[in-house]
Coordinates of N, CA, C and O in Angstrom, one line a residue:
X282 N 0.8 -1.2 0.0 CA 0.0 0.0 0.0 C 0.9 1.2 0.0 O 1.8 1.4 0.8
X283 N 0.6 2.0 -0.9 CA 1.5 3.6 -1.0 C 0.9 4.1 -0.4 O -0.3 4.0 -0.5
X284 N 1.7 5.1 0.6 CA 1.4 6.0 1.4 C 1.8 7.6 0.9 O 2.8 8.0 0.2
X285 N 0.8 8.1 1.4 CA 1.3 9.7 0.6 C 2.1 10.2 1.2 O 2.7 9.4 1.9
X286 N 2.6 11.5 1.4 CA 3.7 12.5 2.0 C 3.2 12.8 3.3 O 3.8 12.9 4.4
X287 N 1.6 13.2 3.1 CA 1.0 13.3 4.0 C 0.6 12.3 5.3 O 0.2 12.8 6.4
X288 N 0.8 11.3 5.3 CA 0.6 10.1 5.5 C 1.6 9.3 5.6 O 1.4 8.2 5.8
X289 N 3.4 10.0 5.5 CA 4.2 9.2 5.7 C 5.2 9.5 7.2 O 6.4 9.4 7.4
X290 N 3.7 9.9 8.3 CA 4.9 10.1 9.1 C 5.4 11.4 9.2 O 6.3 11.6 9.9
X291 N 4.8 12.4 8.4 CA 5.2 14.3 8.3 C 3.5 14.4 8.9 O 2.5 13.7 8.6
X292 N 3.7 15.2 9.6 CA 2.3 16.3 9.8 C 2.9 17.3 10.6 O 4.0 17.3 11.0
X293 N 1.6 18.6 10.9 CA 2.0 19.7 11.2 C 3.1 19.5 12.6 O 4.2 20.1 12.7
X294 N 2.4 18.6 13.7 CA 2.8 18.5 14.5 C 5.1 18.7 14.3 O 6.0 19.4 14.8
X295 N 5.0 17.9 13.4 CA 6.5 17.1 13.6 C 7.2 18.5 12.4 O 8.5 18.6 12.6
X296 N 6.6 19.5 11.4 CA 6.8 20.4 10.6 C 7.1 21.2 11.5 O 8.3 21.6 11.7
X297 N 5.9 21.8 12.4 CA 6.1 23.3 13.3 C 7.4 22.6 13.7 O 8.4 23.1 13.2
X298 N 7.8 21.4 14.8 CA 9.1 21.3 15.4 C 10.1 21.4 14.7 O 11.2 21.7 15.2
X299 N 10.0 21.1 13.7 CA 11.6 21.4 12.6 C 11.8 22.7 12.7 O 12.7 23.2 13.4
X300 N 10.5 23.3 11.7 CA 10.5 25.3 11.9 C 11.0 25.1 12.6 O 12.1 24.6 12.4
X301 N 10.5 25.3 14.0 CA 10.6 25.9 15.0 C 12.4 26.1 15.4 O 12.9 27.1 15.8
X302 N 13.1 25.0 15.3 CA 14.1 24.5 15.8 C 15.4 25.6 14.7 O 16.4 26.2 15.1
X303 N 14.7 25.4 13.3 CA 15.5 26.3 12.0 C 15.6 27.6 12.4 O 16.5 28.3 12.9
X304 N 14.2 27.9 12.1 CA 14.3 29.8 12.9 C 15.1 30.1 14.3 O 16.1 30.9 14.4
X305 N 14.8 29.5 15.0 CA 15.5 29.7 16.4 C 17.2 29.9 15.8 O 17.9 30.9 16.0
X306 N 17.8 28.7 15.0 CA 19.3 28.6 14.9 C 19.6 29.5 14.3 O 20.6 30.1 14.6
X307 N 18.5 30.1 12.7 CA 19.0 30.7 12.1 C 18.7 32.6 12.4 O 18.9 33.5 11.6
X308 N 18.4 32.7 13.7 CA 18.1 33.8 14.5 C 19.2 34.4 15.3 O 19.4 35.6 15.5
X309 N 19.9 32.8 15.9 CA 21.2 33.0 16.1 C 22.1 33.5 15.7 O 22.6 34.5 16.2
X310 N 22.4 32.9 14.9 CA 23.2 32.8 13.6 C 23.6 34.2 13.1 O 24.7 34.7 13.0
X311 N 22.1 34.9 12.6 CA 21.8 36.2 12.2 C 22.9 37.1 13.7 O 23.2 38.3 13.3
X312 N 23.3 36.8 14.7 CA 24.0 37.6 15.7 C 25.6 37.7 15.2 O 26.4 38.7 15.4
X313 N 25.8 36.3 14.6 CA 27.0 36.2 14.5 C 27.2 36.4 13.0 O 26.5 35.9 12.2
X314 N 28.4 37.2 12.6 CA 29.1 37.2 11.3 C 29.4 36.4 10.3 O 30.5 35.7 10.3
X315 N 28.8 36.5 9.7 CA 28.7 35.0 8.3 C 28.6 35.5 7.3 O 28.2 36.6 7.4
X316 N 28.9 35.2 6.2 CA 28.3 35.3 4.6 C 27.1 35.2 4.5 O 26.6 36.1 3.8
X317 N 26.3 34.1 5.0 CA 25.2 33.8 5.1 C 23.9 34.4 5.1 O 23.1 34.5 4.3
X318 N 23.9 34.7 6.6 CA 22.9 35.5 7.2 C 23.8 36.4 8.1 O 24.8 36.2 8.8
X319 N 23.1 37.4 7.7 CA 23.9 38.4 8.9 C 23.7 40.0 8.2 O 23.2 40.2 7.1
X320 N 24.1 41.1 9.0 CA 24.0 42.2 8.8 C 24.7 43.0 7.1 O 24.6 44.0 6.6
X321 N 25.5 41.7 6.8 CA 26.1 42.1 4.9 C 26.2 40.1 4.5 O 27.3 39.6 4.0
X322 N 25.4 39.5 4.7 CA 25.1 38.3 4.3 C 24.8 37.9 3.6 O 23.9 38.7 3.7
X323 N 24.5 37.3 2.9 CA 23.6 37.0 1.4 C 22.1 37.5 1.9 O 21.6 38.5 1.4
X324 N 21.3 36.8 3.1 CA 20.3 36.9 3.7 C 20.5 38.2 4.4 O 21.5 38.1 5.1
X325 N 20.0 39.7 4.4 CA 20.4 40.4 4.8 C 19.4 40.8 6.1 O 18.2 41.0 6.0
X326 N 20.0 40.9 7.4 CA 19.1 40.7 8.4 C 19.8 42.0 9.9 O 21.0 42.0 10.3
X327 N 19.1 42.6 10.3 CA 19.5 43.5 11.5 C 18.7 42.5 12.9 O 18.0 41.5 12.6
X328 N 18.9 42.8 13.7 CA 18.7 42.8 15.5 C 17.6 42.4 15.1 O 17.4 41.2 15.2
X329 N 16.5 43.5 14.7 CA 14.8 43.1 14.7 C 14.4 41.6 14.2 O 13.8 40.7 14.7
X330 N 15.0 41.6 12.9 CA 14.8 40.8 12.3 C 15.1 39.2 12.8 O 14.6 38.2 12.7
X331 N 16.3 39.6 13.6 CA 17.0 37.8 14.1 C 15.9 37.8 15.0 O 15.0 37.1 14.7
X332 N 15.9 38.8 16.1 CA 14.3 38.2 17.1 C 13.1 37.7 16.4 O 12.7 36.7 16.9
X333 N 12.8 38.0 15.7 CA 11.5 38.3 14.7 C 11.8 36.4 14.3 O 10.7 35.8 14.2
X334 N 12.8 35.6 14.1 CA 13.5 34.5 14.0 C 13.4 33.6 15.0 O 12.8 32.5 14.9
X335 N 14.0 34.0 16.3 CA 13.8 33.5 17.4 C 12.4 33.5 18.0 O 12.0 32.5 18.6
X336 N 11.8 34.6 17.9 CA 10.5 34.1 18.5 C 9.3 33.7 18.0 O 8.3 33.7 18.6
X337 N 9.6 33.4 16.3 CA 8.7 33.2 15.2 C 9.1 31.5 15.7 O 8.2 30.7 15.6
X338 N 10.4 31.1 16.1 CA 10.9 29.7 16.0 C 10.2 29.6 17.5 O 9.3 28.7 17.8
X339 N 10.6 30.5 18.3 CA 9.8 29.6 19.7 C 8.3 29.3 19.8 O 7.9 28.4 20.5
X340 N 7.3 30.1 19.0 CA 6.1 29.9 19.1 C 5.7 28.8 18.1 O 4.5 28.4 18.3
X341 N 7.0 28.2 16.6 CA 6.4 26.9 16.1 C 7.0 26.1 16.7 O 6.9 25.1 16.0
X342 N 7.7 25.9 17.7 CA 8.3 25.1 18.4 C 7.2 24.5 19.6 O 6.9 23.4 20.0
X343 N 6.9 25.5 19.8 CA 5.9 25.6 21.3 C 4.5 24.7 20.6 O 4.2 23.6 21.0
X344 N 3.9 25.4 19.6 CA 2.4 24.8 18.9 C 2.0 23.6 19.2 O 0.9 23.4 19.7
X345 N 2.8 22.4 18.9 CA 2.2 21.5 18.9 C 1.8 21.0 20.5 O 0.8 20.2 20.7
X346 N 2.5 21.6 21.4 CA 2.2 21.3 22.7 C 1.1 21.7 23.5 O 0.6 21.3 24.5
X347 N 0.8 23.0 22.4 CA -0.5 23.4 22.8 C -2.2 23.3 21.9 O -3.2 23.9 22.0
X348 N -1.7 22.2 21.1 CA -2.2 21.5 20.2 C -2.8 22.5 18.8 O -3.8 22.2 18.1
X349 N -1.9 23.8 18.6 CA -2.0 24.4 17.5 C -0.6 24.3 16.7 O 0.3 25.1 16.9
X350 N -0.5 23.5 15.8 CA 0.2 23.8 14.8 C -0.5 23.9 13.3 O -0.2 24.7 12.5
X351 N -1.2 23.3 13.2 CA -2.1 23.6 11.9 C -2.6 25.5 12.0 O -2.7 26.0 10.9
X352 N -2.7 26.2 12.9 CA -3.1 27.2 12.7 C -2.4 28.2 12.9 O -2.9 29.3 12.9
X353 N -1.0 27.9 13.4 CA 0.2 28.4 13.4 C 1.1 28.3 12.1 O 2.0 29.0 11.8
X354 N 0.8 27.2 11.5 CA 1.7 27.2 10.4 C 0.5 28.3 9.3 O 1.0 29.1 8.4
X355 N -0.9 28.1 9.5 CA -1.0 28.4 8.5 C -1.4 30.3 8.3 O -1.6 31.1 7.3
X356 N -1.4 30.5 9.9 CA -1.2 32.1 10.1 C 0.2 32.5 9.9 O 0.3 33.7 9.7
X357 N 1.5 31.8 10.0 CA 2.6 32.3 9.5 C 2.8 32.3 8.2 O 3.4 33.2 7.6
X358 N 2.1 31.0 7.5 CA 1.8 31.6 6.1 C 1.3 32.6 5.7 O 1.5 32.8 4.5
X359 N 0.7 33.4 6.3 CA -0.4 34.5 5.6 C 0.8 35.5 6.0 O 1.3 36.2 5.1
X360 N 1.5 35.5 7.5 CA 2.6 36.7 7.3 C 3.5 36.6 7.0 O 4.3 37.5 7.3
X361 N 3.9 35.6 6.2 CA 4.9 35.4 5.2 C 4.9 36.2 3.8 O 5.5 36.9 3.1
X362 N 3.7 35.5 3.7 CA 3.2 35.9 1.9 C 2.8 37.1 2.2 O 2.9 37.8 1.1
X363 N 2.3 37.9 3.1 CA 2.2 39.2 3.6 C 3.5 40.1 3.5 O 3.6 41.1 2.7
X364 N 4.5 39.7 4.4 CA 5.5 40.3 4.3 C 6.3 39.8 2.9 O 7.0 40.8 2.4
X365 N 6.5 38.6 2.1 CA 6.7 38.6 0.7 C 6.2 39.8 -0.4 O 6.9 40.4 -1.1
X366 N 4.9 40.0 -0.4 CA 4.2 40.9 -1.3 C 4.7 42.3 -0.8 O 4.7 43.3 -1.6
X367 N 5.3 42.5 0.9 CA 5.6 44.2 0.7 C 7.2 44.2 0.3 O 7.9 45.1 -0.1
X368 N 7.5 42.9 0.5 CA 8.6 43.0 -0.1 C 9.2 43.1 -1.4 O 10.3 43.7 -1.7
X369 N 8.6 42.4 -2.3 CA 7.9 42.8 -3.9 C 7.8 44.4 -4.2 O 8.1 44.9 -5.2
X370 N 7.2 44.8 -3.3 CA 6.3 46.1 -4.0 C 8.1 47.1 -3.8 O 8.8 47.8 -4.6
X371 N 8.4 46.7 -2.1 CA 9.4 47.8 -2.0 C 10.4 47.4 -1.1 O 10.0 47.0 0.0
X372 N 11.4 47.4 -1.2 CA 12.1 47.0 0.2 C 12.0 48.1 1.1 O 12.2 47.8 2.3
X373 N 11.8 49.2 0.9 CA 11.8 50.1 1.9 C 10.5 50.2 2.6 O 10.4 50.8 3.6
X374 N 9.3 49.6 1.9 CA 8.3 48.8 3.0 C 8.7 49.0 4.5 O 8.7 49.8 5.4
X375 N 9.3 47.4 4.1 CA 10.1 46.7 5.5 C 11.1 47.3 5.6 O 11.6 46.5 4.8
X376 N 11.8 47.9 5.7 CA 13.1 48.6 6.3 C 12.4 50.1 7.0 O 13.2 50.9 7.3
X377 N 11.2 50.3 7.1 CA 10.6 51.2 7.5 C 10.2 50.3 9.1 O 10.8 50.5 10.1
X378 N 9.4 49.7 9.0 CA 8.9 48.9 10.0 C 10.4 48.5 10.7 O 10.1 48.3 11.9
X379 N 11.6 48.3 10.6 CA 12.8 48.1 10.9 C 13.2 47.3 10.7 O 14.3 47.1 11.3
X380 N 12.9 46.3 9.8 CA 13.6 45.3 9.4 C 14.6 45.2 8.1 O 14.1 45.1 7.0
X381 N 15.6 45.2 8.3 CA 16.6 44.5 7.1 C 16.2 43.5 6.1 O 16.4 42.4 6.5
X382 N 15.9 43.5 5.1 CA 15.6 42.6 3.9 C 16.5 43.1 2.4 O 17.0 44.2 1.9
X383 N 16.6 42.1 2.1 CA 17.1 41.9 0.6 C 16.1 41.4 -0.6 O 14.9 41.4 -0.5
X384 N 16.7 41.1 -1.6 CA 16.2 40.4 -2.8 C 16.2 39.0 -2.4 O 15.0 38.8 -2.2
X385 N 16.9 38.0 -2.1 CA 17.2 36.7 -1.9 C 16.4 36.7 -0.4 O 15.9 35.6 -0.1
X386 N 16.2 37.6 0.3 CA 14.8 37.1 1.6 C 13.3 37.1 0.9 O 12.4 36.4 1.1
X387 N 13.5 38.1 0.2 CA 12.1 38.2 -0.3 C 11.5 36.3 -1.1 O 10.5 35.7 -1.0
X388 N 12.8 36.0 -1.9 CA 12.3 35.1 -2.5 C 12.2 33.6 -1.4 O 11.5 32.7 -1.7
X389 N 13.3 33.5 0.0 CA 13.2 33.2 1.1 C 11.8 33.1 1.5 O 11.1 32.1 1.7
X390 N 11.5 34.2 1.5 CA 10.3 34.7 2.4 C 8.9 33.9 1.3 O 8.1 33.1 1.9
X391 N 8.6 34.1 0.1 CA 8.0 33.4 -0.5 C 7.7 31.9 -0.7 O 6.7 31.4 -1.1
X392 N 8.9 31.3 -0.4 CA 9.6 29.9 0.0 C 8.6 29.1 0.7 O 7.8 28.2 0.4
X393 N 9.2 30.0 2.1 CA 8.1 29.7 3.1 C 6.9 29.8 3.7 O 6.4 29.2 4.6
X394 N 6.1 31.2 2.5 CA 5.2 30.9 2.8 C 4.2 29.9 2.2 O 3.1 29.4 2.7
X395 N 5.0 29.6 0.4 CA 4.2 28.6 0.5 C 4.2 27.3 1.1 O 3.3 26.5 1.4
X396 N 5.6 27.3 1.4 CA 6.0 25.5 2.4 C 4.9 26.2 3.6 O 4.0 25.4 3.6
X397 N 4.7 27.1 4.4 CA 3.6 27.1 5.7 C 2.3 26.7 5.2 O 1.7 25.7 5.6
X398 N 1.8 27.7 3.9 CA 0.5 27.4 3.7 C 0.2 25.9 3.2 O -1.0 25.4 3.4
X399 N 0.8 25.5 2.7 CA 0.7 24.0 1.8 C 0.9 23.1 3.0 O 0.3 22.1 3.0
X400 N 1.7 23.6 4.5 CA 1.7 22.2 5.6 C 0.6 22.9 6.4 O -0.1 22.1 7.0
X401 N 0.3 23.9 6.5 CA -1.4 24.4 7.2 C -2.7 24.0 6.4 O -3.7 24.4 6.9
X402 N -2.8 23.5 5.6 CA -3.5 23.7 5.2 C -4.1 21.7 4.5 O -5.2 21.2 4.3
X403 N -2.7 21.2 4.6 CA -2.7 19.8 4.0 C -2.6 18.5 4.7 O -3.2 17.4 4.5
X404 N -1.0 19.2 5.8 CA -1.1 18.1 6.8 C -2.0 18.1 7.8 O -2.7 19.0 8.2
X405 N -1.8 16.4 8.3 CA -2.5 16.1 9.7 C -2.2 17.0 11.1 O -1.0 17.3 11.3
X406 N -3.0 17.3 11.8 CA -2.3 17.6 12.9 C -0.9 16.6 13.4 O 0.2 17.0 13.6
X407 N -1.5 15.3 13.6 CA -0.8 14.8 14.2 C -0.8 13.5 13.3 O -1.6 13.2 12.4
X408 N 0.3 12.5 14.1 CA 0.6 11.3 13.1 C -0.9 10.3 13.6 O -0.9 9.7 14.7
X409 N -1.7 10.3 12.7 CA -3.0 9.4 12.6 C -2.5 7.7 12.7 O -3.4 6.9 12.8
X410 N -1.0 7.1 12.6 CA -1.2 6.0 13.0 C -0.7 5.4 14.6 O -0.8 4.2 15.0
X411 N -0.3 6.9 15.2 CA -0.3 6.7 16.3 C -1.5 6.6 17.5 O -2.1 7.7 17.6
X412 N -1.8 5.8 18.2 CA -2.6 5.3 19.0 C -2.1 5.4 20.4 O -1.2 4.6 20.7
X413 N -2.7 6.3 21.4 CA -2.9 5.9 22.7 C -3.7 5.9 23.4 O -4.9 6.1 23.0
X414 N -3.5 5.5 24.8 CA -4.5 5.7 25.5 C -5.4 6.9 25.9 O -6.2 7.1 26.8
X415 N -5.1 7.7 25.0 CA -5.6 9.1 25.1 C -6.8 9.2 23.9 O -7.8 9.9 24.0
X416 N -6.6 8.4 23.1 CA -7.6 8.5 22.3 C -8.2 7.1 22.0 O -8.7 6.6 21.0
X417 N -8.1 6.8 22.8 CA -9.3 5.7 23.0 C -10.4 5.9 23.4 O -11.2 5.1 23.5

Protein backbone atom coordinates (compact mmCIF):
# COMPACT_ATOMS: atom_id res chain seq x y z
CA UNK A 1 0.00 0.00 0.00
CA UNK A 2 1.49 3.64 -0.99
CA UNK A 3 1.43 6.01 1.42
CA UNK A 4 1.28 9.69 0.63
CA UNK A 5 3.74 12.49 2.02
CA UNK A 6 1.02 13.25 4.05
CA UNK A 7 0.63 10.12 5.46
CA UNK A 8 4.19 9.23 5.71
CA UNK A 9 4.85 10.07 9.14
CA UNK A 10 5.19 14.31 8.30
CA UNK A 11 2.25 16.33 9.77
CA UNK A 12 1.96 19.73 11.17
CA UNK A 13 2.80 18.53 14.53
CA UNK A 14 6.47 17.12 13.57
CA UNK A 15 6.85 20.39 10.62
CA UNK A 16 6.13 23.26 13.33
CA UNK A 17 9.08 21.34 15.39
CA UNK A 18 11.62 21.44 12.63
CA UNK A 19 10.53 25.34 11.94
CA UNK A 20 10.57 25.89 14.97
CA UNK A 21 14.11 24.53 15.83
CA UNK A 22 15.49 26.31 11.99
CA UNK A 23 14.32 29.82 12.86
CA UNK A 24 15.51 29.75 16.37
CA UNK A 25 19.31 28.55 14.95
CA UNK A 26 18.98 30.73 12.07
CA UNK A 27 18.15 33.82 14.54
CA UNK A 28 21.19 32.97 16.12
CA UNK A 29 23.21 32.76 13.56
CA UNK A 30 21.83 36.19 12.20
CA UNK A 31 23.97 37.60 15.69
CA UNK A 32 26.98 36.23 14.45
CA UNK A 33 29.09 37.22 11.30
CA UNK A 34 28.66 35.02 8.31
CA UNK A 35 28.34 35.33 4.64
CA UNK A 36 25.17 33.82 5.06
CA UNK A 37 22.86 35.49 7.24
CA UNK A 38 23.90 38.44 8.86
CA UNK A 39 23.97 42.22 8.80
CA UNK A 40 26.14 42.05 4.92
CA UNK A 41 25.12 38.30 4.30
CA UNK A 42 23.58 37.03 1.39
CA UNK A 43 20.28 36.89 3.70
CA UNK A 44 20.36 40.36 4.85
CA UNK A 45 19.12 40.74 8.41
CA UNK A 46 19.50 43.50 11.52
CA UNK A 47 18.73 42.85 15.49
CA UNK A 48 14.79 43.10 14.69
CA UNK A 49 14.80 40.82 12.33
CA UNK A 50 17.03 37.75 14.12
CA UNK A 51 14.28 38.24 17.09
CA UNK A 52 11.51 38.27 14.69
CA UNK A 53 13.46 34.55 13.97
CA UNK A 54 13.78 33.53 17.36
CA UNK A 55 10.51 34.11 18.48
CA UNK A 56 8.71 33.25 15.25
CA UNK A 57 10.86 29.72 16.02
CA UNK A 58 9.84 29.64 19.73
CA UNK A 59 6.14 29.86 19.11
CA UNK A 60 6.42 26.91 16.07
CA UNK A 61 8.32 25.07 18.44
CA UNK A 62 5.95 25.65 21.33
CA UNK A 63 2.38 24.83 18.93
CA UNK A 64 2.21 21.47 18.94
CA UNK A 65 2.19 21.34 22.72
CA UNK A 66 -0.46 23.36 22.76
CA UNK A 67 -2.22 21.50 20.23
CA UNK A 68 -2.01 24.40 17.49
CA UNK A 69 0.21 23.83 14.76
CA UNK A 70 -2.14 23.55 11.88
CA UNK A 71 -3.07 27.20 12.69
CA UNK A 72 0.25 28.37 13.37
CA UNK A 73 1.74 27.24 10.43
CA UNK A 74 -1.04 28.36 8.54
CA UNK A 75 -1.17 32.14 10.07
CA UNK A 76 2.65 32.35 9.49
CA UNK A 77 1.84 31.57 6.15
CA UNK A 78 -0.39 34.55 5.56
CA UNK A 79 2.58 36.72 7.27
CA UNK A 80 4.92 35.41 5.15
CA UNK A 81 3.19 35.89 1.94
CA UNK A 82 2.22 39.24 3.56
CA UNK A 83 5.50 40.28 4.27
CA UNK A 84 6.72 38.61 0.69
CA UNK A 85 4.23 40.92 -1.33
CA UNK A 86 5.64 44.22 0.66
CA UNK A 87 8.63 43.04 -0.12
CA UNK A 88 7.93 42.79 -3.89
CA UNK A 89 6.33 46.07 -3.98
CA UNK A 90 9.40 47.83 -1.98
CA UNK A 91 12.09 46.99 0.18
CA UNK A 92 11.78 50.12 1.88
CA UNK A 93 8.28 48.79 3.04
CA UNK A 94 10.08 46.67 5.53
CA UNK A 95 13.11 48.65 6.34
CA UNK A 96 10.59 51.22 7.53
CA UNK A 97 8.88 48.87 9.98
CA UNK A 98 12.77 48.10 10.95
CA UNK A 99 13.58 45.31 9.43
CA UNK A 100 16.55 44.52 7.14
CA UNK A 101 15.56 42.60 3.88
CA UNK A 102 17.12 41.88 0.57
CA UNK A 103 16.22 40.38 -2.76
CA UNK A 104 17.20 36.75 -1.93
CA UNK A 105 14.84 37.15 1.55
CA UNK A 106 12.09 38.17 -0.27
CA UNK A 107 12.27 35.05 -2.48
CA UNK A 108 13.21 33.24 1.08
CA UNK A 109 10.31 34.72 2.42
CA UNK A 110 8.02 33.44 -0.47
CA UNK A 111 9.61 29.89 0.04
CA UNK A 112 8.09 29.70 3.11
CA UNK A 113 5.24 30.94 2.76
CA UNK A 114 4.18 28.58 0.52
CA UNK A 115 5.99 25.46 2.45
CA UNK A 116 3.63 27.13 5.71
CA UNK A 117 0.55 27.35 3.74
CA UNK A 118 0.73 23.96 1.77
CA UNK A 119 1.68 22.16 5.55
CA UNK A 120 -1.36 24.36 7.25
CA UNK A 121 -3.52 23.65 5.17
CA UNK A 122 -2.73 19.85 4.00
CA UNK A 123 -1.07 18.07 6.76
CA UNK A 124 -2.49 16.12 9.66
CA UNK A 125 -2.26 17.63 12.88
CA UNK A 126 -0.78 14.84 14.24
CA UNK A 127 0.59 11.32 13.13
CA UNK A 128 -3.03 9.43 12.60
CA UNK A 129 -1.17 6.01 13.02
CA UNK A 130 -0.26 6.67 16.29
CA UNK A 131 -2.59 5.26 19.01
CA UNK A 132 -2.86 5.94 22.68
CA UNK A 133 -4.51 5.70 25.47
CA UNK A 134 -5.64 9.14 25.12
CA UNK A 135 -7.59 8.54 22.25
CA UNK A 136 -9.27 5.67 22.96
Amino acid sequence: MERSFATSGWNADALAKILGVVFIIVGILGFIPNPLVSARGFFEVNTFHNIVHIVSGGILLASPYYNAPVITLRVFGVIYAIVTILGFISLNALASMGMAVNHPDNWLHLLLAVILLWAGFTLPAEDTDRITTAHM
